[in-house]
Amino acid sequence: MAQVQSTNIMTAKEGDKVISSVGMIVTLVSFGMLFLTLMMAFALYRFTAPVWPPAGMTRPDLLLPTLSTLMIFLSSFFYVKFEKNTSTGVVDKKNLTLTLVLGLAFMTSQFLFWSHLKSQGIFVSSGVFASIIYAFTWIHAAHIVVGLALLVWLFGALNSGDKLAAVKVSSVGKFWHFLGIVWLIMFVTIFVL
Amino acid sequence: MAFFEQEIHDAPSTFLSKYVFSFDHKVIAKQFLWYGIAFLGIGGMMALLIRWTLAFPGEPFPVLGQILFPDTNGVVPPDTYAMLFTLHGTIMIFYAITPILIGAFGNYCIPLMIGARDMVFPTLNMLSFWLALVSAILLLASLFTPLGGAAGGWTSYPTLSTLIGSAGVGQTLWCLALFVLGVSSTMGAVNYIATIITLRAPGMGYFDMPLTVWGLWLTAVLNAIFLPVLGAGLLLLTFDRVFGTTFFLAGAAATSGSGDPVLFQHVFWIFGHPEVYILILPAWGIVSDLLSFFARKPAFGARSTALSMTAITILSTVVYGHHMYSGQMSPLLTQSFMMLTMTISIPSAVFFANWLGTIWKGALRFDTPMLFALGVVFVFGLGGLTGLYLATVSTDLYLHDTYFVVGHFHYTMAASVLLGGFAGTYFWFPKMFGRMMNETLGKWHFWISMIGLNGIFMGMMIIGHAGMHRRIYNPFVYEFLQNLIPLNMFITYSAILMGSAQIIFVYNFIHSMYKGPVATQNPWNVGTLEWTIPSPAPHYNFAEIPVVKCGPHEFGNPNLKGKDFQYQTEELVKA
């Protein structure tokens, strides 16, 4: 039964592109709803509080979150270049490495931000604003860790000359850009506004 | 849309790859079926313990009581009672109905009915089952923690579910178990949606799909969109419990700042109301198909049935507020939610009328699957109509949190979905295991279950209307409820009757698996794609991918000679 008709391989390759983009879009809708619910919770706290930030808390310093935003924006930028090269058949490890390094830099910046908050005496239990800052950045960071693992996994796919490499690159790209957009929304609404 | 053909893989040869770590959607479906039936038993035993406590407060539960509660001489203690109703709800909804209706029938029917060789993501499918198993272990482990399992109700409202209301690790494990299960169900949903979009057999448009597939597809869409909402709520609740965040703490409970306990109710019901439809949509789909199959008539208005199910799917996302009328919601909002909820009656009435239109003047065959499908029509009618009183603000304020609510949602979620699940089990059993189930035992199972469950849930609505609240350990400490003791005893006897009927089912199921008469390829004379292949289905499903030429319900065509149905692979016979 293991015989494979040669015509099927052609169509299957075309099909892999379709199924992976359908699958990835549905997955991102799911992830989107997770973050949307968190943003809804934030909006509710924000608009029902008489003063914001509540409980005498001061707004956190914007320097490190701005740095994080810059990092994740640049990493997405290099990923776009990488994806473009891959689709034309070029194995472009330089831009993928840049994406990975900037992703790690984003995580470093987040760690520095958490320890900065800690040094200011803002802990996770110091009121609802602190809870929001910590919990939301944790949840986002957990997804970033998955994203970084996927970037590392792409190196393997590129090395082995996988026929599906272009499909994988495009799927991981969707996820990575999605995380960038989520961070941008969180940065603007929670930290800036 | 884009169609492509999956390769035929080699048959798995070892025990592990064939039955345990299988990529085959049919094996995963059976794994989910066993998983669901096992939890149906556990949840059912919990229901019997609850019913016993309500009918005979202070009396020891026979036989099992001495083993389970030696400290109280066999009487269910109050804290255990709270844990029992919490876990009964959780287990029945997330660990019994979801795996059977969505995990088992979703996995089994979707590829077979759309003419595919497997799901598009077989690995994801396998992962979905094993994550569900991890979740089950987490939930059952919570029973063995020092303070027992979760006891804050299946809705787990704060502050009942924060550390103030339930100390101990049980509630945390509950949150984690449901989170993992949510991830598992979302994986399944992604798989179902992508499979139905990309793998339909050539010639099969969306309206040529059987309505079962429609129901499962809409369910998957709701699952993919709304399970993450519950996931977010559970994450925040877990953070509150483990890390000391203050999302759901307010007033004196919060040491500083202020959270909002009501937020969790919003998040929970934004997920929770679609969840109701997640559970019932597959049953609706199965029943819509079976009524046509056994009435030997085309499904009346099949297209409008599919469209009204879609309309309900969309409407179900904007009505969640009717769960919170008594939560100090502004009258403007309650009125809006009432209007929107009532709007759901319109598409519901459309497909209900279509069901009746399908059996009207049909040549009905009362095989066991048909009996169960007709049972769903009856109990869902009752459940749906009683929902109107709960959607109306003025009556809901009186009925809120009484046994009327319990009766209503058991009629829709328990009775309808359970009967729909049994209908599907009896119907697809020949294709799953290659043998027929015993018809006589099936009919006994149906009638005893039907009498039992109507006794239970009708009784619940009466005691609810009389004012008995849910979730009370011993309601008869209140004088005005003492008249309800005989009725409560009647409900409990009905519950025991219904529980004993399930023993017939389990016996029939296991016995037929090995000793039942061998099934032919198409025992029910039905034309959908899964009946064009041998029973049990081979591991590659279709040796040759079928080409679909007509709809799934082509029965009683007067131009047909010699038979009253035609396969979907046959050109529609015209005069």
Tab-separated table of C-alpha atoms in Angstrom, chain A residues 1-180:
chain	number	residue	atom	x	y	z
A	1	MET	CA	0.000	0.000	0.000
A	2	ALA	CA	2.973	2.303	0.325
A	3	GLN	CA	3.088	3.143	-3.342
A	4	VAL	CA	2.666	6.842	-3.966
A	5	GLN	CA	1.363	8.072	-7.261
A	6	SER	CA	3.675	10.709	-8.655
A	7	THR	CA	0.815	13.055	-9.506
A	8	ASN	CA	-0.211	13.160	-5.878
A	9	ILE	CA	3.089	14.615	-4.741
A	10	MET	CA	2.613	17.632	-6.953
A	11	THR	CA	-0.877	18.307	-5.656
A	12	ALA	CA	0.104	17.480	-2.082
A	13	LYS	CA	2.786	20.182	-2.128
A	14	GLU	CA	0.249	22.726	-3.312
A	15	GLY	CA	-2.135	21.424	-0.669
A	16	ASP	CA	0.426	21.777	2.135
A	17	LYS	CA	0.592	25.498	1.474
A	18	VAL	CA	-3.174	25.822	1.768
A	19	ILE	CA	-3.631	23.656	4.851
A	20	SER	CA	-0.779	25.249	6.740
A	21	SER	CA	-2.056	28.754	6.116
A	22	VAL	CA	-5.658	27.785	7.001
A	23	GLY	CA	-4.414	25.989	10.115
A	24	MET	CA	-2.169	28.866	11.147
A	25	ILE	CA	-4.859	31.493	10.634
A	26	VAL	CA	-7.349	29.555	12.796
A	27	THR	CA	-4.643	29.071	15.436
A	28	LEU	CA	-3.877	32.782	15.448
A	29	VAL	CA	-7.585	33.597	15.802
A	30	SER	CA	-7.492	31.418	18.936
A	31	PHE	CA	-4.371	33.128	20.309
A	32	GLY	CA	-5.911	36.467	19.354
A	33	MET	CA	-8.996	35.718	21.438
A	34	LEU	CA	-6.773	34.899	24.427
A	35	PHE	CA	-5.076	38.283	24.245
A	36	LEU	CA	-8.326	40.052	23.362
A	37	THR	CA	-9.856	38.727	26.586
A	38	LEU	CA	-6.885	40.034	28.534
A	39	MET	CA	-7.258	43.440	26.858
A	40	MET	CA	-10.971	43.400	27.680
A	41	ALA	CA	-10.115	42.780	31.320
A	42	PHE	CA	-7.630	45.655	31.198
A	43	ALA	CA	-10.206	47.980	29.620
A	44	LEU	CA	-12.726	47.093	32.311
A	45	TYR	CA	-10.298	47.826	35.155
A	46	ARG	CA	-9.109	50.974	33.447
A	47	PHE	CA	-12.539	52.490	32.808
A	48	THR	CA	-14.123	51.573	36.131
A	49	ALA	CA	-11.245	52.853	38.292
A	50	PRO	CA	-11.787	56.376	39.653
A	51	VAL	CA	-8.082	57.172	39.282
A	52	TRP	CA	-5.548	55.442	37.102
A	53	PRO	CA	-3.096	54.020	38.042
A	54	PRO	CA	-4.968	52.856	41.147
A	55	ALA	CA	-3.747	52.342	44.689
A	56	GLY	CA	-1.243	55.180	44.600
A	57	MET	CA	0.960	53.390	42.113
A	58	THR	CA	3.111	55.428	39.765
A	59	ARG	CA	3.439	54.615	36.086
A	60	PRO	CA	6.456	52.452	35.297
A	61	ASP	CA	9.409	53.991	33.515
A	62	LEU	CA	8.892	53.827	29.740
A	63	LEU	CA	12.545	53.312	28.778
A	64	LEU	CA	12.735	49.515	28.907
A	65	PRO	CA	9.295	48.834	27.357
A	66	THR	CA	10.211	51.207	24.502
A	67	LEU	CA	13.460	49.318	24.036
A	68	SER	CA	11.492	46.030	23.912
A	69	THR	CA	9.174	47.485	21.292
A	70	LEU	CA	12.130	48.509	19.168
A	71	MET	CA	13.700	45.049	19.457
A	72	ILE	CA	10.589	43.161	18.476
A	73	PHE	CA	9.857	45.564	15.627
A	74	LEU	CA	13.357	45.104	14.198
A	75	SER	CA	13.195	41.337	14.582
A	76	SER	CA	9.955	41.252	12.564
A	77	PHE	CA	11.596	43.518	9.983
A	78	PHE	CA	14.511	41.112	9.492
A	79	TYR	CA	12.125	38.162	9.412
A	80	VAL	CA	10.255	39.752	6.495
A	81	LYS	CA	13.541	40.003	4.601
A	82	PHE	CA	14.377	36.411	5.494
A	83	GLU	CA	10.971	35.161	4.345
A	84	LYS	CA	11.260	37.045	1.065
A	85	ASN	CA	14.652	35.469	0.354
A	86	THR	CA	13.400	31.988	1.276
A	87	SER	CA	10.472	32.241	-1.130
A	88	THR	CA	12.941	32.905	-3.967
A	89	GLY	CA	14.913	29.823	-2.948
A	90	VAL	CA	17.834	31.521	-1.165
A	91	VAL	CA	18.941	30.009	2.160
A	92	ASP	CA	19.285	33.233	4.159
A	93	LYS	CA	20.608	32.307	7.594
A	94	LYS	CA	21.915	35.811	8.301
A	95	ASN	CA	18.503	37.441	8.595
A	96	LEU	CA	17.100	34.466	10.536
A	97	THR	CA	19.981	34.776	13.008
A	98	LEU	CA	19.303	38.511	13.339
A	99	THR	CA	15.634	37.772	14.067
A	100	LEU	CA	16.608	35.244	16.718
A	101	VAL	CA	19.159	37.546	18.353
A	102	LEU	CA	16.696	40.439	18.467
A	103	GLY	CA	14.065	38.101	19.908
A	104	LEU	CA	16.494	37.148	22.661
A	105	ALA	CA	17.256	40.843	23.174
A	106	PHE	CA	13.518	41.430	23.613
A	107	MET	CA	13.403	38.765	26.320
A	108	THR	CA	16.466	40.289	28.025
A	109	SER	CA	14.818	43.685	27.994
A	110	GLN	CA	11.682	42.159	29.555
A	111	PHE	CA	13.753	40.521	32.310
A	112	LEU	CA	15.484	43.822	33.014
A	113	PHE	CA	12.072	45.500	33.145
A	114	TRP	CA	10.757	42.982	35.691
A	115	SER	CA	13.796	43.376	37.918
A	116	HIS	CA	13.532	47.161	37.554
A	117	LEU	CA	9.919	46.994	38.808
A	118	LYS	CA	11.060	44.778	41.647
A	119	SER	CA	13.794	47.238	42.641
A	120	GLN	CA	11.137	49.956	42.814
A	121	GLY	CA	9.099	47.822	45.215
A	122	ILE	CA	6.367	47.043	42.697
A	123	PHE	CA	5.463	43.390	43.149
A	124	VAL	CA	2.857	41.221	41.501
A	125	SER	CA	0.545	41.627	44.482
A	126	SER	CA	0.832	45.445	44.637
A	127	GLY	CA	-2.622	46.180	43.282
A	128	VAL	CA	-4.376	45.463	40.056
A	129	PHE	CA	-2.184	47.625	37.799
A	130	ALA	CA	0.932	45.764	38.881
A	131	SER	CA	-0.940	42.485	38.433
A	132	ILE	CA	-1.839	43.487	34.882
A	133	ILE	CA	1.694	44.531	33.974
A	134	TYR	CA	3.253	41.373	35.331
A	135	ALA	CA	0.634	38.833	34.228
A	136	PHE	CA	0.178	40.173	30.713
A	137	THR	CA	3.898	40.452	30.024
A	138	TRP	CA	4.374	36.935	31.449
A	139	ILE	CA	1.743	35.471	29.164
A	140	HIS	CA	3.209	37.322	26.181
A	141	ALA	CA	6.735	36.253	27.116
A	142	ALA	CA	5.633	32.609	27.337
A	143	HIS	CA	4.477	32.865	23.741
A	144	ILE	CA	7.736	34.570	22.751
A	145	VAL	CA	9.630	31.611	24.194
A	146	VAL	CA	7.610	29.292	21.957
A	147	GLY	CA	8.319	31.625	19.034
A	148	LEU	CA	12.067	31.531	19.748
A	149	ALA	CA	11.976	27.739	19.873
A	150	LEU	CA	10.243	27.735	16.490
A	151	LEU	CA	12.948	30.036	15.064
A	152	VAL	CA	15.624	27.602	16.238
A	153	TRP	CA	13.605	24.767	14.713
A	154	LEU	CA	13.653	26.629	11.371
A	155	PHE	CA	17.463	26.390	11.277
A	156	GLY	CA	17.057	22.620	11.275
A	157	ALA	CA	14.474	22.771	8.501
A	158	LEU	CA	16.810	24.951	6.402
A	159	ASN	CA	19.808	22.689	7.045
A	160	SER	CA	18.064	19.479	6.057
A	161	GLY	CA	16.893	21.009	2.789
A	162	ASP	CA	13.275	20.267	3.717
A	163	LYS	CA	10.898	20.577	0.756
A	164	LEU	CA	8.365	22.175	3.043
A	165	ALA	CA	10.831	24.785	4.362
A	166	ALA	CA	9.070	27.673	2.611
A	167	VAL	CA	5.716	26.621	4.114
A	168	LYS	CA	7.250	26.349	7.589
A	169	VAL	CA	8.949	29.737	7.257
A	170	SER	CA	5.701	31.386	6.281
A	171	SER	CA	3.761	29.762	9.169
A	172	VAL	CA	6.335	30.640	11.817
A	173	GLY	CA	6.445	34.136	10.342
A	174	LYS	CA	2.728	34.610	10.858
A	175	PHE	CA	3.127	33.621	14.507
A	176	TRP	CA	6.164	35.856	15.064
A	177	HIS	CA	4.565	38.935	13.480
A	178	PHE	CA	1.393	38.245	15.454
A	179	LEU	CA	3.379	38.376	18.717
A	180	GLY	CA	4.934	41.652	17.597
